[in-house]
CSV table of C-alpha atoms in Angstrom, one decimal:
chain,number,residue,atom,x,y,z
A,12,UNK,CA,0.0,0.0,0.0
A,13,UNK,CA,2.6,2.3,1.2
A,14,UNK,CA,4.5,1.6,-2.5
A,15,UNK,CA,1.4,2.3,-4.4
A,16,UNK,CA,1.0,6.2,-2.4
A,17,UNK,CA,4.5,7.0,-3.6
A,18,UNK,CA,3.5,6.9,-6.8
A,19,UNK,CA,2.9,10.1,-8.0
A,20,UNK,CA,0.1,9.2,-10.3
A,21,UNK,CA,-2.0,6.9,-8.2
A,22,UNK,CA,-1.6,9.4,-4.7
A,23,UNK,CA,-3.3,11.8,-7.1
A,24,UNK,CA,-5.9,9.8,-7.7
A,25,UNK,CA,-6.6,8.2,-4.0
A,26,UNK,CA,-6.1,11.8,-3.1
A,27,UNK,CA,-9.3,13.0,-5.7
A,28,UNK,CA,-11.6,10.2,-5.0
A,29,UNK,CA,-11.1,11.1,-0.8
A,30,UNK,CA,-12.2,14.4,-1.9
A,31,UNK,CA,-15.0,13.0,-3.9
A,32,UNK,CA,-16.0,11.1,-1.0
A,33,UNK,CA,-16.4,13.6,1.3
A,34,UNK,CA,-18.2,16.1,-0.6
A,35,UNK,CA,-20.9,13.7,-1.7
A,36,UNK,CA,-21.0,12.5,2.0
A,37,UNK,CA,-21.3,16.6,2.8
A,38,UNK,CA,-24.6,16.9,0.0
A,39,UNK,CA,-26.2,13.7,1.8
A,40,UNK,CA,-26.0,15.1,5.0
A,41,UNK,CA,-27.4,18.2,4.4
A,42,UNK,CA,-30.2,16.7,2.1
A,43,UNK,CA,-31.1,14.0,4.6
A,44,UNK,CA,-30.8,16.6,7.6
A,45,UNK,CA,-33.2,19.4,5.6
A,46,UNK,CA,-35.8,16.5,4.3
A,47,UNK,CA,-36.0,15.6,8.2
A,48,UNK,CA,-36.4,19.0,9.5
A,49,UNK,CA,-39.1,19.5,6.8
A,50,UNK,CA,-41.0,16.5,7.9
A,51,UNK,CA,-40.8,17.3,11.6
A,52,UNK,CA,-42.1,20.7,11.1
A,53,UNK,CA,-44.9,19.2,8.4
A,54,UNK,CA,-43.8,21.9,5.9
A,55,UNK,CA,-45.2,21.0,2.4
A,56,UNK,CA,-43.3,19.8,-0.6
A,57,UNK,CA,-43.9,19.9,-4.4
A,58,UNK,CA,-44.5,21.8,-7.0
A,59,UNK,CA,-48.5,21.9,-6.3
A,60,UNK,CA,-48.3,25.0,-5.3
A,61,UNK,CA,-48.0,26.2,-9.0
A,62,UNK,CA,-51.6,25.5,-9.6
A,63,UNK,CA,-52.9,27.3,-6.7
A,64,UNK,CA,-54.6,30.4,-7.0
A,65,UNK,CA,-51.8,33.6,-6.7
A,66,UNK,CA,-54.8,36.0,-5.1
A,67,UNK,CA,-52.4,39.0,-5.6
A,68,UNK,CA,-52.5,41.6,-8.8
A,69,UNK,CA,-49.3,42.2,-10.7
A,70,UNK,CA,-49.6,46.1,-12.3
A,71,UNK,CA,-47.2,45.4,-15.1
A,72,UNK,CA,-48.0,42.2,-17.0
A,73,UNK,CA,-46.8,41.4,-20.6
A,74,UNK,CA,-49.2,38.6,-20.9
A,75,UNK,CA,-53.0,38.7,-20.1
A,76,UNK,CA,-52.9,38.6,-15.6
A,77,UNK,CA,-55.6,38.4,-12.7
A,78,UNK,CA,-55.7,37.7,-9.1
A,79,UNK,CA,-57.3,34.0,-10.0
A,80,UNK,CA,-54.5,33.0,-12.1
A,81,UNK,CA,-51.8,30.2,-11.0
A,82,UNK,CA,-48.1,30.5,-9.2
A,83,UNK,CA,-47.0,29.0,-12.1
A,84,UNK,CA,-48.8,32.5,-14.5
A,85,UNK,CA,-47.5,34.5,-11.7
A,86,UNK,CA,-43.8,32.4,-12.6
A,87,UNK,CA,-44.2,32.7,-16.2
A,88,UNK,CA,-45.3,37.1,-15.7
A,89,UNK,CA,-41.9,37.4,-13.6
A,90,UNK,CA,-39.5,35.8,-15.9
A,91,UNK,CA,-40.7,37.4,-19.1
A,92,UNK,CA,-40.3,40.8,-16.9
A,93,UNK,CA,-37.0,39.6,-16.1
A,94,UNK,CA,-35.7,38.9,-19.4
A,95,UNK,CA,-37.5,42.5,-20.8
A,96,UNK,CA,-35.5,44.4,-18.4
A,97,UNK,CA,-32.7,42.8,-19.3
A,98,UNK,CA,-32.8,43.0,-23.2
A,99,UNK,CA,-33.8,46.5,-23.0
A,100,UNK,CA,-30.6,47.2,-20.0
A,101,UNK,CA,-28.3,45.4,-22.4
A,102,UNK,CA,-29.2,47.1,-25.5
A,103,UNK,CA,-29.2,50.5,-23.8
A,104,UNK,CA,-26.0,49.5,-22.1
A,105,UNK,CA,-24.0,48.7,-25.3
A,106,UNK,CA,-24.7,52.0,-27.1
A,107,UNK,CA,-23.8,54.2,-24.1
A,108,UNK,CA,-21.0,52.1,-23.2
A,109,UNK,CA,-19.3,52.1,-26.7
A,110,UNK,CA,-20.4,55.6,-27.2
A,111,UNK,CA,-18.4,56.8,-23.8
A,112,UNK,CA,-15.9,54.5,-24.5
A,113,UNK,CA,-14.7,56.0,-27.8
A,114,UNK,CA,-15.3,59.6,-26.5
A,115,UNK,CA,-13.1,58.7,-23.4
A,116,UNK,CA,-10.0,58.7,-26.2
A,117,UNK,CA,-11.6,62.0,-27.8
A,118,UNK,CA,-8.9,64.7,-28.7
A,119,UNK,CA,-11.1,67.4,-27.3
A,120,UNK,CA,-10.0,67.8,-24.3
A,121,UNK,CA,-13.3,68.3,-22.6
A,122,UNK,CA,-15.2,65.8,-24.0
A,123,UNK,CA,-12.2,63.4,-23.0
A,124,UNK,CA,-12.9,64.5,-19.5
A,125,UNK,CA,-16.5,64.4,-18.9
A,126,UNK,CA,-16.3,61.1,-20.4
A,127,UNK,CA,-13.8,60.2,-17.5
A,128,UNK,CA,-15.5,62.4,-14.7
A,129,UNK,CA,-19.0,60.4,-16.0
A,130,UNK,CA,-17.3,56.6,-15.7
A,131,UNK,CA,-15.5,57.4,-12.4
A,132,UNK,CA,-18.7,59.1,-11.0
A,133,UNK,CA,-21.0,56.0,-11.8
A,134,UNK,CA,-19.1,53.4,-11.6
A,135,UNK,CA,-18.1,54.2,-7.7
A,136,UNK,CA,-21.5,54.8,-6.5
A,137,UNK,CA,-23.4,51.3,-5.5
A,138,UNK,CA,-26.1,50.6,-8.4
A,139,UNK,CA,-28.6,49.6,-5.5
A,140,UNK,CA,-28.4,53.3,-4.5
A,141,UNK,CA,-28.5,54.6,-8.3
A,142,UNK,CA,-31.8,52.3,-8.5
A,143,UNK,CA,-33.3,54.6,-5.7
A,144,UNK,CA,-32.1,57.7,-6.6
A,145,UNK,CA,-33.4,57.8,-9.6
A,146,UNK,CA,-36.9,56.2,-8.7
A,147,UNK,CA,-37.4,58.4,-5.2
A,148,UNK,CA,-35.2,61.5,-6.4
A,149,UNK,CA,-36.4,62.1,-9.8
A,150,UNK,CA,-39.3,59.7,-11.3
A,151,UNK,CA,-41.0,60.4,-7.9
A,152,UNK,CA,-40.8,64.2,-7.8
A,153,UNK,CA,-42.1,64.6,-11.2
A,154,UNK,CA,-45.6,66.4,-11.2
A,155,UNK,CA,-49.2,64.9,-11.3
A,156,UNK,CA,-50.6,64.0,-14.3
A,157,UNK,CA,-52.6,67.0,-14.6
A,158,UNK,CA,-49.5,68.8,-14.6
A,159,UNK,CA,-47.2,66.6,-16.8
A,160,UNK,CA,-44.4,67.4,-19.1
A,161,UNK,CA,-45.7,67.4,-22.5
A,162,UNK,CA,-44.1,66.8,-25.8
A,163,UNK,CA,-45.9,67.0,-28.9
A,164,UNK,CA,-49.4,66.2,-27.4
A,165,UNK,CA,-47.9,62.3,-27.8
A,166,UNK,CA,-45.7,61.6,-25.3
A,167,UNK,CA,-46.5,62.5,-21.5
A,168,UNK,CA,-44.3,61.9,-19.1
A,169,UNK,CA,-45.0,62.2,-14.7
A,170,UNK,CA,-45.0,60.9,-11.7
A,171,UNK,CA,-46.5,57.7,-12.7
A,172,UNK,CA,-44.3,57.1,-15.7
A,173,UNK,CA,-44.2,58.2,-19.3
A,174,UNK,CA,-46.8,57.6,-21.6
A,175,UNK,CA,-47.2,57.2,-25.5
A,176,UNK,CA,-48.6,56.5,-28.6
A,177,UNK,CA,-49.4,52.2,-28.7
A,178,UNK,CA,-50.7,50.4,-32.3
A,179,UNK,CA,-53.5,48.7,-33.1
A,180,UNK,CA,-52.5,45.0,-33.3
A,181,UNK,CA,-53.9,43.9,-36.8
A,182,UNK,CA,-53.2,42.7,-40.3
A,183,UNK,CA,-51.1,45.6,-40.9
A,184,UNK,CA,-49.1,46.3,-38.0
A,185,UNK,CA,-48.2,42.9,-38.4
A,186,UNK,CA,-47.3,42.6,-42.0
A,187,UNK,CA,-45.1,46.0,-41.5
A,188,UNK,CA,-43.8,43.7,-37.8
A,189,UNK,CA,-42.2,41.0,-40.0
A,190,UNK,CA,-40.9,43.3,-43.2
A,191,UNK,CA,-38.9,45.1,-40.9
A,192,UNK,CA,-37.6,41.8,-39.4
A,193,UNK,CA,-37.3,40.6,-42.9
A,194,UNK,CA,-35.3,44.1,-43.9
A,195,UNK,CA,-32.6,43.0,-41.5
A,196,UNK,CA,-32.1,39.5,-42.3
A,197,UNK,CA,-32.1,40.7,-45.9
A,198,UNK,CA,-29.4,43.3,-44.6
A,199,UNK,CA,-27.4,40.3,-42.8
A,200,UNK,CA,-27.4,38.4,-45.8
A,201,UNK,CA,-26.0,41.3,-47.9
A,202,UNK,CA,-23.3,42.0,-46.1
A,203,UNK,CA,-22.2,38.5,-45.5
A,204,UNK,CA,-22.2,37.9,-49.0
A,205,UNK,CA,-20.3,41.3,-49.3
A,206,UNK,CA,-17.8,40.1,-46.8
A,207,UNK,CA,-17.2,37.1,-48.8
A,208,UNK,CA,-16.8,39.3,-52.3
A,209,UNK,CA,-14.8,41.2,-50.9
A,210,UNK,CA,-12.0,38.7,-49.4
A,211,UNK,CA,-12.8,36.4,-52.9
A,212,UNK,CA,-11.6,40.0,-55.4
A,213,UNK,CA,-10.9,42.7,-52.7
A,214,UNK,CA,-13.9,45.4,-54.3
A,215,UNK,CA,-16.0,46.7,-51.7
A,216,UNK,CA,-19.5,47.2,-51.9
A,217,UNK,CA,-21.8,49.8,-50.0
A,218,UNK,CA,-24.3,47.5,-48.2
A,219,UNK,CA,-25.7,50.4,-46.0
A,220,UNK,CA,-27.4,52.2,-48.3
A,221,UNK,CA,-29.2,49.1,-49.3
A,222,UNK,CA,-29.8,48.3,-45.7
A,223,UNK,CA,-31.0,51.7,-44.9
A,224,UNK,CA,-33.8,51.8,-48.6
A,225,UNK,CA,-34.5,47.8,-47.6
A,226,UNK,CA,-35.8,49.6,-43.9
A,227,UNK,CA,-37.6,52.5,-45.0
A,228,UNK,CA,-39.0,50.5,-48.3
A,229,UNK,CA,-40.0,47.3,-47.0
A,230,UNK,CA,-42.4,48.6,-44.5
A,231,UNK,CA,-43.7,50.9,-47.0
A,232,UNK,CA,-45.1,48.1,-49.1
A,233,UNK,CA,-46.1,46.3,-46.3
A,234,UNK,CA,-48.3,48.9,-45.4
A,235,UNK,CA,-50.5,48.8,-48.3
A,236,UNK,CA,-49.7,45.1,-48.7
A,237,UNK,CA,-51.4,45.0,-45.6
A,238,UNK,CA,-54.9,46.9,-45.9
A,239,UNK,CA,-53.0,50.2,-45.1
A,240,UNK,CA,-55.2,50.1,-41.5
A,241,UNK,CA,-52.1,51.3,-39.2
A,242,UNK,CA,-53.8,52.9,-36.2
A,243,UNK,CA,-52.8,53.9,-32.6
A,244,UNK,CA,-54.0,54.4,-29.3
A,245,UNK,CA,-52.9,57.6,-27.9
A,246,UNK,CA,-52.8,58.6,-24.4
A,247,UNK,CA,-55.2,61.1,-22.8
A,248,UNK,CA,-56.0,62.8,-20.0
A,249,UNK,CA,-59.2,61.5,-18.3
A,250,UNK,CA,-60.0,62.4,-14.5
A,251,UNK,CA,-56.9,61.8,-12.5
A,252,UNK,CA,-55.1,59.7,-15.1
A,253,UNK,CA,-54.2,59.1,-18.6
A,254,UNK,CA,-56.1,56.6,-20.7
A,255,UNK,CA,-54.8,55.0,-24.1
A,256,UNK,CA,-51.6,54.2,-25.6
A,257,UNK,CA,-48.4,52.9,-23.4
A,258,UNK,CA,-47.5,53.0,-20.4
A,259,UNK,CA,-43.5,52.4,-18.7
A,260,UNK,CA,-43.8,52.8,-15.3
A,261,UNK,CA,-41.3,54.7,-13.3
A,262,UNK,CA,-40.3,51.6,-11.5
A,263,UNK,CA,-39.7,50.2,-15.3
A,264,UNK,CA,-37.2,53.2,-16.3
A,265,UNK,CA,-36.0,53.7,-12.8
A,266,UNK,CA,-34.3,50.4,-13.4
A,267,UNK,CA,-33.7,51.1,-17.2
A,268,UNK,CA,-31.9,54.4,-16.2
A,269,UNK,CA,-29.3,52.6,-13.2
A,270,UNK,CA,-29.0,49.7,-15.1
A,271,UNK,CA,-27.9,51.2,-18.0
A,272,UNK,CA,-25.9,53.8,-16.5
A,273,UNK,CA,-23.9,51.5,-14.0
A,274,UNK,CA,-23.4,48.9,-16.6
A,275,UNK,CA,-22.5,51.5,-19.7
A,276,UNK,CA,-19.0,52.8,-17.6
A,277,UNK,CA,-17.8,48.7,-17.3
A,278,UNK,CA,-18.4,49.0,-20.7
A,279,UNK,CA,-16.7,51.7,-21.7
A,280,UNK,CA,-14.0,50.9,-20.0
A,281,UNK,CA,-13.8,47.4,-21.9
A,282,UNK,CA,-14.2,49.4,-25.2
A,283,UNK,CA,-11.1,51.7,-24.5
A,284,UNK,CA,-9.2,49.3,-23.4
A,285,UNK,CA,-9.6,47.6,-26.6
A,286,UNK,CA,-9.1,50.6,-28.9
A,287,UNK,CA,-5.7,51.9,-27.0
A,288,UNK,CA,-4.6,48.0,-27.7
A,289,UNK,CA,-4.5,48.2,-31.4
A,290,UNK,CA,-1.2,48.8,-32.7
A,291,UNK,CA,-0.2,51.9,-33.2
A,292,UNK,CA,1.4,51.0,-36.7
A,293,UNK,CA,-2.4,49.6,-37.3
A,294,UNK,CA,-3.6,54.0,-37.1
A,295,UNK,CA,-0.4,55.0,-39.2
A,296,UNK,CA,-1.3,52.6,-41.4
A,297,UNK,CA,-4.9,53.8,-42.0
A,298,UNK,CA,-3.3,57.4,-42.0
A,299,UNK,CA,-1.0,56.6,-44.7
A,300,UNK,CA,-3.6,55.3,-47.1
A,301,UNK,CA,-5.7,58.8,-46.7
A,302,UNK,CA,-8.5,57.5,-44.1
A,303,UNK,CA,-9.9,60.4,-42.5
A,304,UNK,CA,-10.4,59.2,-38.4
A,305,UNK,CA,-13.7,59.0,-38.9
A,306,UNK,CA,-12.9,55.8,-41.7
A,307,UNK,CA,-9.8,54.7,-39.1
A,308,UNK,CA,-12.0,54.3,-36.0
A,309,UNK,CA,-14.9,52.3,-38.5
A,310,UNK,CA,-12.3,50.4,-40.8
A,311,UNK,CA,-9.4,49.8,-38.8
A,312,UNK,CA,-9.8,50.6,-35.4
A,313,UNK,CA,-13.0,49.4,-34.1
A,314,UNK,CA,-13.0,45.9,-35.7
A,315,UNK,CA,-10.1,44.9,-34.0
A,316,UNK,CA,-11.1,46.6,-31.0
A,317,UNK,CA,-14.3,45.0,-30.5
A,318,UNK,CA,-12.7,41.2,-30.8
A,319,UNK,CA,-10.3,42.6,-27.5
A,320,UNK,CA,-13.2,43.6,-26.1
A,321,UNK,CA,-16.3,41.0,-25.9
A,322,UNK,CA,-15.3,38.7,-23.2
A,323,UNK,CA,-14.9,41.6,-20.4
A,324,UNK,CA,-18.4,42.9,-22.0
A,325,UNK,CA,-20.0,39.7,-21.9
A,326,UNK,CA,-19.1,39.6,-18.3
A,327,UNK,CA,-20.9,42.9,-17.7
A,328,UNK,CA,-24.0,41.6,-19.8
A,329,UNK,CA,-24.5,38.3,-17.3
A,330,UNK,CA,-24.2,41.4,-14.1
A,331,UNK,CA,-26.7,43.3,-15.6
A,332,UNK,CA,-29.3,40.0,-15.6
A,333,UNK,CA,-28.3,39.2,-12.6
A,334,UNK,CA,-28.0,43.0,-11.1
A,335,UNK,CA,-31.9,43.2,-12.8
A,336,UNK,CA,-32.9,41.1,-9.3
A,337,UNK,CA,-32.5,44.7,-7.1
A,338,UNK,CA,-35.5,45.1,-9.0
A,339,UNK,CA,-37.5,44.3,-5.8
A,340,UNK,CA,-36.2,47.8,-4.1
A,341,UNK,CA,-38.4,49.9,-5.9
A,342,UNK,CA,-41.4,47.3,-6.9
A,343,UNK,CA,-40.7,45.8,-10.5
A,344,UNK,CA,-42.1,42.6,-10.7
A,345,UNK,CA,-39.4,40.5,-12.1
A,346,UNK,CA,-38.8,37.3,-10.8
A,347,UNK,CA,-37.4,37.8,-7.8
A,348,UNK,CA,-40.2,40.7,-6.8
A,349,UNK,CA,-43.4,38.5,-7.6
A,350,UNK,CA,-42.4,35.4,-7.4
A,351,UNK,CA,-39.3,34.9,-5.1
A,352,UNK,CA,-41.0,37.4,-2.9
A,353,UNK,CA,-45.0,37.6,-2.8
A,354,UNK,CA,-45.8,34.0,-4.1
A,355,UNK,CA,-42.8,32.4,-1.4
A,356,UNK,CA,-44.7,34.5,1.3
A,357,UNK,CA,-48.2,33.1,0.6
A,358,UNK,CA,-47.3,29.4,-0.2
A,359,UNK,CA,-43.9,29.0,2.2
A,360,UNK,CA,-42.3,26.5,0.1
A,361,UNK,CA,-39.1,28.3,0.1
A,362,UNK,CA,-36.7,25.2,-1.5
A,363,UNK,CA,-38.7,24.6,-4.3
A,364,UNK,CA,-39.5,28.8,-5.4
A,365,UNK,CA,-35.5,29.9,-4.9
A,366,UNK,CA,-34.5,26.6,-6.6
A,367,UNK,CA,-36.5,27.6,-9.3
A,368,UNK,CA,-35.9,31.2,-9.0
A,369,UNK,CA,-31.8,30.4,-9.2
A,370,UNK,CA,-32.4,27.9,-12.5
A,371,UNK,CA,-33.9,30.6,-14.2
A,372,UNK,CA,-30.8,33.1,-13.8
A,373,UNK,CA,-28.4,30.4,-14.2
A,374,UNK,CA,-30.1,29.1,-18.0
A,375,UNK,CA,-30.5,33.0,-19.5
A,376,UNK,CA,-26.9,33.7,-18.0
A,377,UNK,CA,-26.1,30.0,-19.9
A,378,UNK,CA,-27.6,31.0,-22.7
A,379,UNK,CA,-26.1,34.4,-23.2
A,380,UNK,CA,-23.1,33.3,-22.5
A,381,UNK,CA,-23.1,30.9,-25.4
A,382,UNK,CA,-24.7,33.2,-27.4
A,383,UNK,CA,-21.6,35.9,-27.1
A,384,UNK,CA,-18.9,33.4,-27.2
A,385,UNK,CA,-20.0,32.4,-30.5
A,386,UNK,CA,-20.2,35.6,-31.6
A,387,UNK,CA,-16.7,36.2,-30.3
A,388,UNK,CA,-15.6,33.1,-32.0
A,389,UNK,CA,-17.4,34.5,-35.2
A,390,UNK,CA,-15.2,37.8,-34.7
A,391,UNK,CA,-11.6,36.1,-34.6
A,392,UNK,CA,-9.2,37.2,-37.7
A,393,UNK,CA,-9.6,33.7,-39.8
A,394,UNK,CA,-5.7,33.5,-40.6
A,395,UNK,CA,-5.0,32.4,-43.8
């Protein structure tokens, strides 16, 4: 025995399975002592519960909500809340962020240095804090409907959120839905296929002024393709409150604003980093063949840039899902709010609600991840 532990190979191994041992030993323990603490105490088990009746209201519901639908409604409300907020803090996040992050290298001295003075400002100051700020200091102290900020007679905006113009969900709104979608997949297409002309006889072709008429002509013909019947509800004042159109709530775009602020300076930061790390011969280069900047910073720079640049963002785009759970401070029911919170309150069942509640961030945070590193792999220089 003692000859086989001085081998090198074989201690390693005794060495792993002793850990292996003890840690599954540690999980039965703690399942075997929670499963008896649950039975002594007659706490139920299951995943019943999701068919029981919620008896609570949720204000902001992208699907069709009362009080005598399910857990399991109240489940599906909360995670398609969850992964709104997040889509909309990500995209928001990645314009500011690239936007600060180039004018953070701006030769204009001042811009350079609000750009600075805005990431070291943000970026020091908890989010959870931003979140409330922004809901009690500014949503909050807006004025009363009857006194709201008015732009254009279509877009309202108050104390209890902003308001604007909604369509009318018919043949046409949907036709115009899908040759806008069908625009950009057209536009995708084109420019693959001038990617591939281009590294086949080295012409380049314009693709965004086909993109751009492709946008503004597709859902021209879809309009009268589609009965030409594009209507909207717009919001109006009616007693105490407006009626008509959209509503965000300010819980909805106090999150928005913190998230996208907080997350835009990590951002930034990951953009500039990426920029200052092409070579300088790679901008003297781009000089020397009479780029203005304007063509270096889109031709040269920024490509290269951005492939330095997406893992540290795609680590700032699984913290803003995950950061989207502080939600619950000001009221918007994401997951966490509604269903980690209100439905764990009525039905008790605390194992089975967070277990759930913890799959769900660890899948989108899966899933995103997978998504981006794909695309990053997509983004490497294919060597020849």
């Amino acid at each position: 025995m003692l000859a086989l532990l001085r081998n090198q190979k074989i201690r390693g191994i005794f060495f792993q399975l002793l850990t292996v041992i003890g840690l599954v030993a540690f999980l039965w323990y703690i399942g075997s002592n929670t499963v008896a603490n649950i039975e002594q105490r007659g706490i139920q088990t299951g995943f019943g519960f999701l068919d029981g009746t919620a008896g609570f209201g949720i204000d902001q519901s992208p699907i069709a909500y009362t009080e005598e639908n399910t857990h399991g409604r109240v489940f599906i409300v909360g995670l398609l809340n969850t992964l709104i907020i997040a889509f909309v803090g990500i995209l928001c996040a990645t314009i500011v962020g690239l936007l600060i992050g180039i004018l953070r290298l701006s030769n204009n001295w001042l811009i350079a240095r609000l750009a600075k003075a805005y990431i070291d400002f943000f970026r020091n100051i908890p989010l959870l804090l931003q979140i409330l700020f922004w809901y009690n200091v500014v949503l909050r102290s807006m004025p009363s409907p009857k006194q709201s900020f008015n732009f254009f007679d279509i877009f309202f905006i108050n104390n209890r959120g902003l308001y604007f113009p909604l369509p009318e969900y018919n043949a046409t709104f949907f036709t115009m839905l899908a040759s806008v979608i069908g625009a950009f997949i057209a536009s995708i297409v084109l420019n693959t296929w001038a990617n591939r002309r281009k590294l086949a006889t080295g012409k380049d072709f314009m693709v965004f002024p086909f993109a751009i008429g492709m946008l503004i002509l597709f859902p021209v013909l879809a309009y009268f393709i589609g009965g030409s019947h594009l209507n909207f509800s717009y919001p109006e004042l009616m007693g105490f409150n407006f009626k008509g159109g959209k509503t965000l709530s300010p819980e909805f775009l106090a999150l928005t604003f913190a998230l996208t602020i907080y997350t835009a300076t990590f951002i930034a930061e990951a953009v500039r980093s990426g920029i200052e790390a092409v070579s300088h011969g790679q901008k003297e280069a781009a000089i020397s063949l009479g780029f203005s900047p304007y063509q270096s910073l889109k031709l040269v720079v920024l490509p290269q840039a951005i492939r330095i640049s997406i893992p540290p963002i795609i680590n700032q785009y699984l913290n803003l899902i995950k950061n989207s759970s502080l939600a619950t401070a000001v009221g918007y029911p994401e997951i966490v709010t509604v269903f980690a919170g209100t439905s764990l309150n009525q039905v008790g069942q605390a194992i089975e609600i967070i277990s759930m509640t913890m799959l769900v961030y660890l899948i989108i945070s899966l899933i995103v991840s997978a998504i981006l590193n794909w695309f990053n792999h997509k983004m490497k220089i294919q060597e020849r």
